[in-house]
Amino acid sequence: MENLRASEAQRVILDAITRQDVESVSLERSLSRVLGEDIRANRDLPPYDVSAMDGFAVRSADVAGVPVTLQIIEDIKAGDMPSRVIHAGQCARIMTGAPVPQGADAVIRVEDTQVISPSSVQIGNTASAGNDIRPQGESMRNGDVLLKKGTEITPGVIGVMATAKAAQFAVFRRPSVAILSTGNELEGMGDPVDPNKIPDSNAYALMAQVQALGIEPVLLGIARDDPVELEQYLRLGLQYDVLLVSGGTSVGVHDYVRPTIEKLGVQMKFWRVAIRPGHPLAFGVTNTSAVFGLPGNPVSSMVCFEEFVVPALRHMMGHRRLYRRTVTARLAHPVESSQGRTSFIRVQLTGDSAGYVASSTGTQSSGVLLSMARADALLVVPAGSNGIAEGEDVTVQLLDGTVFQETIGFRE
Ligand code: AMP
Ligand code: MG
């Protein structure tokens, strides 16, 4: 199979997976989930015209010429219902959120008035009809769709849901995710330190990347480069909605991942993507699972997760914004291109008055994980580029944060 471009590989993945079905969740547990149903307003809010200020409810005709003195006939607090009609020459003292009495059509805020006696007030400002009144239904109208299926549940959305008294509602399920490391050289967290071995960092970095999306993954452990052992682990992993396997996906003689997952009935969609780091990236599906064969190199594994697994998991969870947010930054130093491959360079972002400034986190060797640990963003160097000069504007993908965007956001 030939090399796919990054955007093509993402398209293949998104076409091959399906969104999860929905489950019911309580408002209190719903932050960051995605609505699986439309939410409608069950009342008008405010329920009637209310005052937007502390002040006096007046007839606008009465305040056409000011100053004018009006008779105070009632005090209306929030939660009270007015009992009297405002006639010519009259007004009511009114508090923010209190219903505007019949006859009144404007509110004069208290700062523009002067109380003369317990029953009279001088109005200093004119006001047209509707002044400082929040009309009935301004916030929501009974029966209106307030929030559509597919809405990401942010704190603001939670507030709106509470207003609509939505205590329990449908959200998209989160996929179950399993993580498997492969390689004879790997040492598990609980194993004694062996100077000849390599600590398994991928499982933990991937775990955290999955957790950052709101999913608690299962760590399956380390499979040796042995077809029988690998098959056992992969069988187990295929019981999850998504299986992330790192290592063993190249074409070395001991890279058994590909033949073994094919033997288990996984339909492979691709094996190579024209990116750097992360060239040996594999993806396949069964009827119930999606399998990502991530490169063993720790940086490559994390970068491939960002570019390919993040959009997939977010799609499964019902999100419409699948991609990391991109911003434009000025390059602090020249960077080389990686002929024919889209490259993702780990950068730190600082800012000056002109905007973001991007500078490399140091060696870009795909084995040096500190370059990722220090990174705020990935600088995307298009495959066709001949390198980028210092001071040029570049596109960078922000690595943290909860804000995503609908489009892929970089050119190749
Ligand atoms: P592979 O893709 O299996 O050829 O592995 C490429 C490189 O990544 C090798 O140097 C491996 O030792 C290293 N590697 C593979 N898996 C892991 C892992 N889970 N944690 C840290 N390094 C790994
Ligand atoms: Mg290996």
mmCIF file of N, CA and C in Angstrom, residues 157-276:
data_model
loop_
_atom_site.group_PDB
_atom_site.id
_atom_site.type_symbol
_atom_site.label_atom_id
_atom_site.label_comp_id
_atom_site.label_asym_id
_atom_site.label_seq_id
_atom_site.Cartn_x
_atom_site.Cartn_y
_atom_site.Cartn_z
ATOM 1 N N VAL A 157 -23.112 25.865 28.794
ATOM 2 C CA VAL A 157 -24.202 24.970 28.382
ATOM 3 C C VAL A 157 -24.876 24.367 29.616
ATOM 4 N N ILE A 158 -24.084 24.016 30.616
ATOM 5 C CA ILE A 158 -24.663 23.459 31.852
ATOM 6 C C ILE A 158 -25.643 24.469 32.457
ATOM 7 N N GLY A 159 -25.271 25.754 32.440
ATOM 8 C CA GLY A 159 -26.159 26.788 32.970
ATOM 9 C C GLY A 159 -27.474 26.833 32.205
ATOM 10 N N VAL A 160 -27.386 26.770 30.873
ATOM 11 C CA VAL A 160 -28.604 26.795 30.056
ATOM 12 C C VAL A 160 -29.457 25.554 30.333
ATOM 13 N N MET A 161 -28.786 24.408 30.472
ATOM 14 C CA MET A 161 -29.522 23.152 30.748
ATOM 15 C C MET A 161 -30.247 23.250 32.083
ATOM 16 N N ALA A 162 -29.587 23.847 33.075
ATOM 17 C CA ALA A 162 -30.221 24.004 34.388
ATOM 18 C C ALA A 162 -31.434 24.920 34.261
ATOM 19 N N THR A 163 -31.304 25.970 33.462
ATOM 20 C CA THR A 163 -32.426 26.889 33.239
ATOM 21 C C THR A 163 -33.614 26.135 32.637
ATOM 22 N N ALA A 164 -33.297 25.192 31.762
ATOM 23 C CA ALA A 164 -34.359 24.398 31.125
ATOM 24 C C ALA A 164 -34.785 23.233 32.010
ATOM 25 N N LYS A 165 -34.250 23.152 33.226
ATOM 26 C CA LYS A 165 -34.554 22.074 34.184
ATOM 27 C C LYS A 165 -34.267 20.690 33.575
ATOM 28 N N ALA A 166 -33.221 20.598 32.763
ATOM 29 C CA ALA A 166 -32.836 19.308 32.177
ATOM 30 C C ALA A 166 -31.926 18.597 33.175
ATOM 31 N N ALA A 167 -32.505 17.737 33.995
ATOM 32 C CA ALA A 167 -31.742 17.073 35.055
ATOM 33 C C ALA A 167 -31.073 15.801 34.561
ATOM 34 N N GLN A 168 -31.605 15.216 33.520
ATOM 35 C CA GLN A 168 -31.146 13.920 33.008
ATOM 36 C C GLN A 168 -31.405 13.935 31.502
ATOM 37 N N PHE A 169 -30.433 13.554 30.716
ATOM 38 C CA PHE A 169 -30.625 13.653 29.263
ATOM 39 C C PHE A 169 -29.645 12.737 28.559
ATOM 40 N N ALA A 170 -29.787 12.631 27.236
ATOM 41 C CA ALA A 170 -28.948 11.717 26.453
ATOM 42 C C ALA A 170 -27.651 12.397 26.024
ATOM 43 N N VAL A 171 -26.548 11.675 26.164
ATOM 44 C CA VAL A 171 -25.250 12.088 25.617
ATOM 45 C C VAL A 171 -24.668 10.892 24.850
ATOM 46 N N PHE A 172 -23.723 11.181 23.979
ATOM 47 C CA PHE A 172 -23.050 10.084 23.276
ATOM 48 C C PHE A 172 -22.155 9.320 24.239
ATOM 49 N N ARG A 173 -22.146 8.009 24.096
ATOM 50 C CA ARG A 173 -21.255 7.181 24.919
ATOM 51 C C ARG A 173 -19.811 7.465 24.576
ATOM 52 N N ARG A 174 -18.960 7.215 25.554
ATOM 53 C CA ARG A 174 -17.522 7.258 25.274
ATOM 54 C C ARG A 174 -17.081 5.857 24.866
ATOM 55 N N PRO A 175 -16.214 5.756 23.861
ATOM 56 C CA PRO A 175 -15.733 4.423 23.489
ATOM 57 C C PRO A 175 -14.835 3.856 24.583
ATOM 58 N N SER A 176 -14.802 2.529 24.679
ATOM 59 C CA SER A 176 -13.811 1.895 25.551
ATOM 60 C C SER A 176 -12.496 1.823 24.773
ATOM 61 N N VAL A 177 -11.393 2.074 25.466
ATOM 62 C CA VAL A 177 -10.087 2.132 24.797
ATOM 63 C C VAL A 177 -9.096 1.244 25.547
ATOM 64 N N ALA A 178 -8.398 0.380 24.809
ATOM 65 C CA ALA A 178 -7.336 -0.440 25.404
ATOM 66 C C ALA A 178 -6.002 -0.053 24.786
ATOM 67 N N ILE A 179 -4.952 -0.148 25.594
ATOM 68 C CA ILE A 179 -3.602 0.229 25.152
ATOM 69 C C ILE A 179 -2.668 -0.957 25.341
ATOM 70 N N LEU A 180 -1.954 -1.308 24.284
ATOM 71 C CA LEU A 180 -1.017 -2.439 24.335
ATOM 72 C C LEU A 180 0.358 -1.995 23.852
ATOM 73 N N SER A 181 1.383 -2.311 24.624
ATOM 74 C CA SER A 181 2.758 -2.055 24.193
ATOM 75 C C SER A 181 3.341 -3.361 23.683
ATOM 76 N N THR A 182 4.223 -3.271 22.686
ATOM 77 C CA THR A 182 4.860 -4.491 22.188
ATOM 78 C C THR A 182 6.366 -4.305 22.089
ATOM 79 N N GLY A 183 7.105 -5.331 22.390
ATOM 80 C CA GLY A 183 8.558 -5.304 22.218
ATOM 81 C C GLY A 183 9.271 -6.095 23.294
ATOM 82 N N ASN A 184 10.201 -6.950 22.877
ATOM 83 C CA ASN A 184 10.986 -7.752 23.828
ATOM 84 C C ASN A 184 11.858 -6.890 24.730
ATOM 85 N N GLU A 185 12.202 -5.682 24.220
ATOM 86 C CA GLU A 185 13.133 -4.828 24.964
ATOM 87 C C GLU A 185 12.447 -4.040 26.071
ATOM 88 N N LEU A 186 11.122 -4.138 26.167
ATOM 89 C CA LEU A 186 10.410 -3.228 27.075
ATOM 90 C C LEU A 186 10.369 -3.742 28.507
ATOM 91 N N GLU A 187 10.469 -2.797 29.426
ATOM 92 C CA GLU A 187 10.412 -3.071 30.861
ATOM 93 C C GLU A 187 9.156 -2.401 31.411
ATOM 94 N N GLY A 188 8.346 -3.169 32.103
ATOM 95 C CA GLY A 188 7.100 -2.627 32.651
ATOM 96 C C GLY A 188 7.357 -1.804 33.893
ATOM 97 N N MET A 189 6.394 -1.011 34.292
ATOM 98 C CA MET A 189 6.534 -0.135 35.459
ATOM 99 C C MET A 189 6.859 -0.939 36.721
ATOM 100 N N GLY A 190 6.269 -2.112 36.838
ATOM 101 C CA GLY A 190 6.483 -2.914 38.050
ATOM 102 C C GLY A 190 7.710 -3.816 37.984
ATOM 103 N N ASP A 191 8.349 -3.890 36.828
ATOM 104 C CA ASP A 191 9.521 -4.768 36.684
ATOM 105 C C ASP A 191 10.740 -4.132 37.337
ATOM 106 N N PRO A 192 11.701 -4.969 37.803
ATOM 107 C CA PRO A 192 12.943 -4.395 38.325
ATOM 108 C C PRO A 192 13.704 -3.691 37.203
ATOM 109 N N VAL A 193 14.496 -2.674 37.579
ATOM 110 C CA VAL A 193 15.256 -1.926 36.574
ATOM 111 C C VAL A 193 16.336 -2.829 35.984
ATOM 112 N N ASP A 194 16.337 -2.946 34.677
ATOM 113 C CA ASP A 194 17.321 -3.751 33.958
ATOM 114 C C ASP A 194 17.993 -2.819 32.962
ATOM 115 N N PRO A 195 19.338 -2.591 33.134
ATOM 116 C CA PRO A 195 20.016 -1.606 32.285
ATOM 117 C C PRO A 195 19.955 -1.948 30.803
ATOM 118 N N ASN A 196 19.607 -3.172 30.471
ATOM 119 C CA ASN A 196 19.544 -3.552 29.061
ATOM 120 C C ASN A 196 18.164 -3.318 28.453
ATOM 121 N N LYS A 197 17.268 -2.849 29.277
ATOM 122 C CA LYS A 197 15.903 -2.713 28.762
ATOM 123 C C LYS A 197 15.481 -1.258 28.594
ATOM 124 N N ILE A 198 14.329 -1.072 27.972
ATOM 125 C CA ILE A 198 13.777 0.261 27.701
ATOM 126 C C ILE A 198 12.466 0.361 28.480
ATOM 127 N N PRO A 199 12.343 1.364 29.344
ATOM 128 C CA PRO A 199 11.064 1.485 30.059
ATOM 129 C C PRO A 199 9.906 1.736 29.092
ATOM 130 N N ASP A 200 8.792 1.114 29.363
ATOM 131 C CA ASP A 200 7.595 1.301 28.541
ATOM 132 C C ASP A 200 6.977 2.652 28.879
ATOM 133 N N SER A 201 7.312 3.643 28.092
ATOM 134 C CA SER A 201 6.700 4.960 28.331
ATOM 135 C C SER A 201 5.446 5.170 27.495
ATOM 136 N N ASN A 202 5.377 4.495 26.357
ATOM 137 C CA ASN A 202 4.244 4.754 25.453
ATOM 138 C C ASN A 202 2.903 4.499 26.122
ATOM 139 N N ALA A 203 2.827 3.405 26.896
ATOM 140 C CA ALA A 203 1.536 3.057 27.493
ATOM 141 C C ALA A 203 1.025 4.211 28.347
ATOM 142 N N TYR A 204 1.950 4.856 29.064
ATOM 143 C CA TYR A 204 1.530 5.911 29.998
ATOM 144 C C TYR A 204 1.259 7.231 29.291
ATOM 145 N N ALA A 205 2.105 7.550 28.308
ATOM 146 C CA ALA A 205 1.846 8.781 27.556
ATOM 147 C C ALA A 205 0.511 8.662 26.809
ATOM 148 N N LEU A 206 0.267 7.504 26.216
ATOM 149 C CA LEU A 206 -1.003 7.300 25.502
ATOM 150 C C LEU A 206 -2.183 7.324 26.472
ATOM 151 N N MET A 207 -1.977 6.686 27.640
ATOM 152 C CA MET A 207 -3.022 6.701 28.664
ATOM 153 C C MET A 207 -3.442 8.144 28.961
ATOM 154 N N ALA A 208 -2.434 9.000 29.151
ATOM 155 C CA ALA A 208 -2.737 10.395 29.511
ATOM 156 C C ALA A 208 -3.401 11.137 28.346
ATOM 157 N N GLN A 209 -2.974 10.828 27.145
ATOM 158 C CA GLN A 209 -3.609 11.478 25.991
ATOM 159 C C GLN A 209 -5.086 11.077 25.894
ATOM 160 N N VAL A 210 -5.362 9.813 26.193
ATOM 161 C CA VAL A 210 -6.754 9.341 26.168
ATOM 162 C C VAL A 210 -7.545 9.993 27.309
ATOM 163 N N GLN A 211 -6.936 10.030 28.483
ATOM 164 C CA GLN A 211 -7.614 10.652 29.630
ATOM 165 C C GLN A 211 -7.935 12.117 29.354
ATOM 166 N N ALA A 212 -7.016 12.797 28.664
ATOM 167 C CA ALA A 212 -7.243 14.223 28.382
ATOM 168 C C ALA A 212 -8.484 14.433 27.517
ATOM 169 N N LEU A 213 -8.934 13.375 26.840
ATOM 170 C CA LEU A 213 -10.158 13.472 26.037
ATOM 171 C C LEU A 213 -11.381 13.036 26.836
ATOM 172 N N GLY A 214 -11.169 12.711 28.108
ATOM 173 C CA GLY A 214 -12.305 12.349 28.950
ATOM 174 C C GLY A 214 -12.619 10.865 28.977
ATOM 175 N N ILE A 215 -11.672 10.035 28.535
ATOM 176 C CA ILE A 215 -11.894 8.581 28.510
ATOM 177 C C ILE A 215 -10.870 7.918 29.427
ATOM 178 N N GLU A 216 -11.299 6.948 30.222
ATOM 179 C CA GLU A 216 -10.383 6.208 31.091
ATOM 180 C C GLU A 216 -10.004 4.912 30.360
ATOM 181 N N PRO A 217 -8.759 4.827 29.859
ATOM 182 C CA PRO A 217 -8.387 3.635 29.082
ATOM 183 C C PRO A 217 -7.975 2.476 29.986
ATOM 184 N N VAL A 218 -7.854 1.296 29.388
ATOM 185 C CA VAL A 218 -7.371 0.108 30.089
ATOM 186 C C VAL A 218 -5.986 -0.219 29.547
ATOM 187 N N LEU A 219 -4.988 -0.385 30.426
ATOM 188 C CA LEU A 219 -3.640 -0.749 29.995
ATOM 189 C C LEU A 219 -3.539 -2.273 30.001
ATOM 190 N N LEU A 220 -3.277 -2.841 28.834
ATOM 191 C CA LEU A 220 -3.228 -4.305 28.738
ATOM 192 C C LEU A 220 -1.859 -4.847 29.107
ATOM 193 N N GLY A 221 -0.823 -3.999 29.076
ATOM 194 C CA GLY A 221 0.516 -4.454 29.429
ATOM 195 C C GLY A 221 1.415 -4.542 28.214
ATOM 196 N N ILE A 222 2.412 -5.409 28.318
ATOM 197 C CA ILE A 222 3.437 -5.514 27.264
ATOM 198 C C ILE A 222 3.372 -6.905 26.635
ATOM 199 N N ALA A 223 3.247 -6.956 25.335
ATOM 200 C CA ALA A 223 3.319 -8.232 24.616
ATOM 201 C C ALA A 223 4.714 -8.376 24.028
ATOM 202 N N ARG A 224 5.294 -9.542 24.194
ATOM 203 C CA ARG A 224 6.617 -9.807 23.598
ATOM 204 C C ARG A 224 6.464 -9.938 22.087
ATOM 205 N N ASP A 225 7.598 -9.799 21.388
ATOM 206 C CA ASP A 225 7.583 -9.968 19.924
ATOM 207 C C ASP A 225 7.526 -11.453 19.610
ATOM 208 N N ASP A 226 6.391 -12.022 19.893
ATOM 209 C CA ASP A 226 6.183 -13.455 19.719
ATOM 210 C C ASP A 226 4.754 -13.615 19.200
ATOM 211 N N PRO A 227 4.606 -14.278 18.046
ATOM 212 C CA PRO A 227 3.283 -14.308 17.416
ATOM 213 C C PRO A 227 2.188 -14.886 18.321
ATOM 214 N N VAL A 228 2.539 -15.882 19.124
ATOM 215 C CA VAL A 228 1.508 -16.530 19.947
ATOM 216 C C VAL A 228 1.063 -15.592 21.072
ATOM 217 N N GLU A 229 2.074 -15.012 21.756
ATOM 218 C CA GLU A 229 1.728 -14.094 22.847
ATOM 219 C C GLU A 229 1.000 -12.861 22.313
ATOM 220 N N LEU A 230 1.495 -12.347 21.197
ATOM 221 C CA LEU A 230 0.876 -11.159 20.607
ATOM 222 C C LEU A 230 -0.583 -11.444 20.248
ATOM 223 N N GLU A 231 -0.832 -12.609 19.705
ATOM 224 C CA GLU A 231 -2.205 -12.957 19.307
ATOM 225 C C GLU A 231 -3.140 -12.956 20.523
ATOM 226 N N GLN A 232 -2.627 -13.495 21.638
ATOM 227 C CA GLN A 232 -3.459 -13.521 22.849
ATOM 228 C C GLN A 232 -3.829 -12.103 23.289
ATOM 229 N N TYR A 233 -2.828 -11.238 23.303
ATOM 230 C CA TYR A 233 -3.089 -9.854 23.732
ATOM 231 C C TYR A 233 -4.018 -9.131 22.759
ATOM 232 N N LEU A 234 -3.755 -9.343 21.467
ATOM 233 C CA LEU A 234 -4.565 -8.626 20.481
ATOM 234 C C LEU A 234 -6.019 -9.086 20.528
ATOM 235 N N ARG A 235 -6.228 -10.379 20.762
ATOM 236 C CA ARG A 235 -7.590 -10.915 20.912
ATOM 237 C C ARG A 235 -8.330 -10.193 22.043
ATOM 238 N N LEU A 236 -7.607 -10.037 23.141
ATOM 239 C CA LEU A 236 -8.170 -9.331 24.292
ATOM 240 C C LEU A 236 -8.474 -7.870 23.911
ATOM 241 N N GLY A 237 -7.498 -7.251 23.244
ATOM 242 C CA GLY A 237 -7.644 -5.836 22.888
ATOM 243 C C GLY A 237 -8.812 -5.581 21.955
ATOM 244 N N LEU A 238 -9.124 -6.566 21.119
ATOM 245 C CA LEU A 238 -10.205 -6.379 20.140
ATOM 246 C C LEU A 238 -11.583 -6.434 20.797
ATOM 247 N N GLN A 239 -11.613 -6.685 22.105
ATOM 248 C CA GLN A 239 -12.906 -6.620 22.801
ATOM 249 C C GLN A 239 -13.279 -5.173 23.142
ATOM 250 N N TYR A 240 -12.364 -4.255 22.907
ATOM 251 C CA TYR A 240 -12.641 -2.843 23.190
ATOM 252 C C TYR A 240 -13.062 -2.127 21.905
ATOM 253 N N ASP A 241 -13.693 -0.981 22.071
ATOM 254 C CA ASP A 241 -14.107 -0.225 20.882
ATOM 255 C C ASP A 241 -12.889 0.248 20.097
ATOM 256 N N VAL A 242 -11.842 0.637 20.830
ATOM 257 C CA VAL A 242 -10.627 1.126 20.180
ATOM 258 C C VAL A 242 -9.432 0.443 20.834
ATOM 259 N N LEU A 243 -8.529 -0.076 19.997
ATOM 260 C CA LEU A 243 -7.292 -0.694 20.497
ATOM 261 C C LEU A 243 -6.110 0.099 19.960
ATOM 262 N N LEU A 244 -5.263 0.559 20.869
ATOM 263 C CA LEU A 244 -4.042 1.270 20.485
ATOM 264 C C LEU A 244 -2.864 0.344 20.759
ATOM 265 N N VAL A 245 -2.156 -0.036 19.708
ATOM 266 C CA VAL A 245 -0.973 -0.888 19.855
ATOM 267 C C VAL A 245 0.229 -0.045 19.494
ATOM 268 N N SER A 246 1.245 -0.016 20.359
ATOM 269 C CA SER A 246 2.440 0.723 19.942
ATOM 270 C C SER A 246 3.595 -0.238 19.733
ATOM 271 N N GLY A 247 4.397 0.063 18.719
ATOM 272 C CA GLY A 247 5.560 -0.753 18.377
ATOM 273 C C GLY A 247 5.183 -1.912 17.474
ATOM 274 N N GLY A 248 6.209 -2.468 16.826
ATOM 275 C CA GLY A 248 6.015 -3.689 16.041
ATOM 276 C C GLY A 248 5.248 -3.530 14.749
ATOM 277 N N THR A 249 5.054 -2.264 14.326
ATOM 278 C CA THR A 249 4.263 -2.079 13.098
ATOM 279 C C THR A 249 5.125 -1.862 11.863
ATOM 280 N N SER A 250 6.468 -1.833 12.050
ATOM 281 C CA SER A 250 7.325 -1.631 10.871
ATOM 282 C C SER A 250 7.430 -2.932 10.089
ATOM 283 N N VAL A 251 8.439 -3.001 9.280
ATOM 284 C CA VAL A 251 8.563 -4.177 8.431
ATOM 285 C C VAL A 251 9.736 -5.065 8.859
ATOM 286 N N GLY A 252 10.226 -4.840 10.092
ATOM 287 C CA GLY A 252 11.286 -5.710 10.610
ATOM 288 C C GLY A 252 10.783 -7.154 10.716
ATOM 289 N N VAL A 253 11.723 -8.097 10.731
ATOM 290 C CA VAL A 253 11.290 -9.508 10.755
ATOM 291 C C VAL A 253 10.564 -9.862 12.040
ATOM 292 N N HIS A 254 10.759 -9.066 13.098
ATOM 293 C CA HIS A 254 10.065 -9.375 14.345
ATOM 294 C C HIS A 254 8.872 -8.456 14.586
ATOM 295 N N ASP A 255 8.462 -7.760 13.552
ATOM 296 C CA ASP A 255 7.294 -6.900 13.665
ATOM 297 C C ASP A 255 6.060 -7.717 13.287
ATOM 298 N N TYR A 256 5.482 -8.351 14.297
ATOM 299 C CA TYR A 256 4.405 -9.310 14.059
ATOM 300 C C TYR A 256 3.009 -8.697 14.133
ATOM 301 N N VAL A 257 2.942 -7.400 14.430
ATOM 302 C CA VAL A 257 1.611 -6.835 14.667
ATOM 303 C C VAL A 257 0.721 -6.984 13.436
ATOM 304 N N ARG A 258 1.281 -6.599 12.293
ATOM 305 C CA ARG A 258 0.450 -6.624 11.083
ATOM 306 C C ARG A 258 -0.097 -8.020 10.764
ATOM 307 N N PRO A 259 0.774 -9.026 10.607
ATOM 308 C CA PRO A 259 0.208 -10.339 10.256
ATOM 309 C C PRO A 259 -0.752 -10.854 11.316
ATOM 310 N N THR A 260 -0.479 -10.537 12.580
ATOM 311 C CA THR A 260 -1.331 -11.098 13.632
ATOM 312 C C THR A 260 -2.703 -10.440 13.634
ATOM 313 N N ILE A 261 -2.745 -9.113 13.501
ATOM 314 C CA ILE A 261 -4.090 -8.524 13.517
ATOM 315 C C ILE A 261 -4.861 -8.898 12.257
ATOM 316 N N GLU A 262 -4.155 -9.078 11.159
ATOM 317 C CA GLU A 262 -4.875 -9.525 9.948
ATOM 318 C C GLU A 262 -5.433 -10.922 10.150
ATOM 319 N N LYS A 263 -4.648 -11.764 10.798
ATOM 320 C CA LYS A 263 -5.100 -13.134 11.081
ATOM 321 C C LYS A 263 -6.365 -13.119 11.938
ATOM 322 N N LEU A 264 -6.462 -12.100 12.828
ATOM 323 C CA LEU A 264 -7.625 -12.008 13.714
ATOM 324 C C LEU A 264 -8.821 -11.346 13.037
ATOM 325 N N GLY A 265 -8.721 -11.112 11.739
ATOM 326 C CA GLY A 265 -9.884 -10.611 11.002
ATOM 327 C C GLY A 265 -9.989 -9.109 10.931
ATOM 328 N N VAL A 266 -8.939 -8.410 11.314
ATOM 329 C CA VAL A 266 -8.979 -6.954 11.197
ATOM 330 C C VAL A 266 -8.757 -6.582 9.732
ATOM 331 N N GLN A 267 -9.660 -5.751 9.218
ATOM 332 C CA GLN A 267 -9.527 -5.300 7.843
ATOM 333 C C GLN A 267 -8.642 -4.067 7.827
ATOM 334 N N MET A 268 -7.418 -4.217 7.268
ATOM 335 C CA MET A 268 -6.458 -3.108 7.312
ATOM 336 C C MET A 268 -6.813 -2.067 6.262
ATOM 337 N N LYS A 269 -6.771 -0.800 6.678
ATOM 338 C CA LYS A 269 -7.087 0.292 5.750
ATOM 339 C C LYS A 269 -5.809 0.940 5.226
ATOM 340 N N PHE A 270 -4.785 1.022 6.043
ATOM 341 C CA PHE A 270 -3.491 1.522 5.556
ATOM 342 C C PHE A 270 -2.389 1.153 6.542
ATOM 343 N N TRP A 271 -1.145 1.224 6.024
ATOM 344 C CA TRP A 271 0.042 0.888 6.825
ATOM 345 C C TRP A 271 1.086 1.972 6.881
ATOM 346 N N ARG A 272 0.952 2.948 6.010
ATOM 347 C CA ARG A 272 1.996 3.962 5.875
ATOM 348 C C ARG A 272 1.331 5.317 5.715
ATOM 349 N N VAL A 273 1.850 6.313 6.374
ATOM 350 C CA VAL A 273 1.369 7.676 6.166
ATOM 351 C C VAL A 273 2.594 8.558 5.971
ATOM 352 N N ALA A 274 2.486 9.505 5.042
ATOM 353 C CA ALA A 274 3.648 10.334 4.700
ATOM 354 C C ALA A 274 3.800 11.475 5.698
ATOM 355 N N ILE A 275 4.155 11.107 6.911
ATOM 356 C CA ILE A 275 4.368 12.126 7.936
ATOM 357 C C ILE A 275 5.685 11.852 8.644
ATOM 358 N N ARG A 276 6.145 12.857 9.345
ATOM 359 C CA ARG A 276 7.354 12.705 10.133
ATOM 360 C C ARG A 276 7.197 13.526 11.405
#
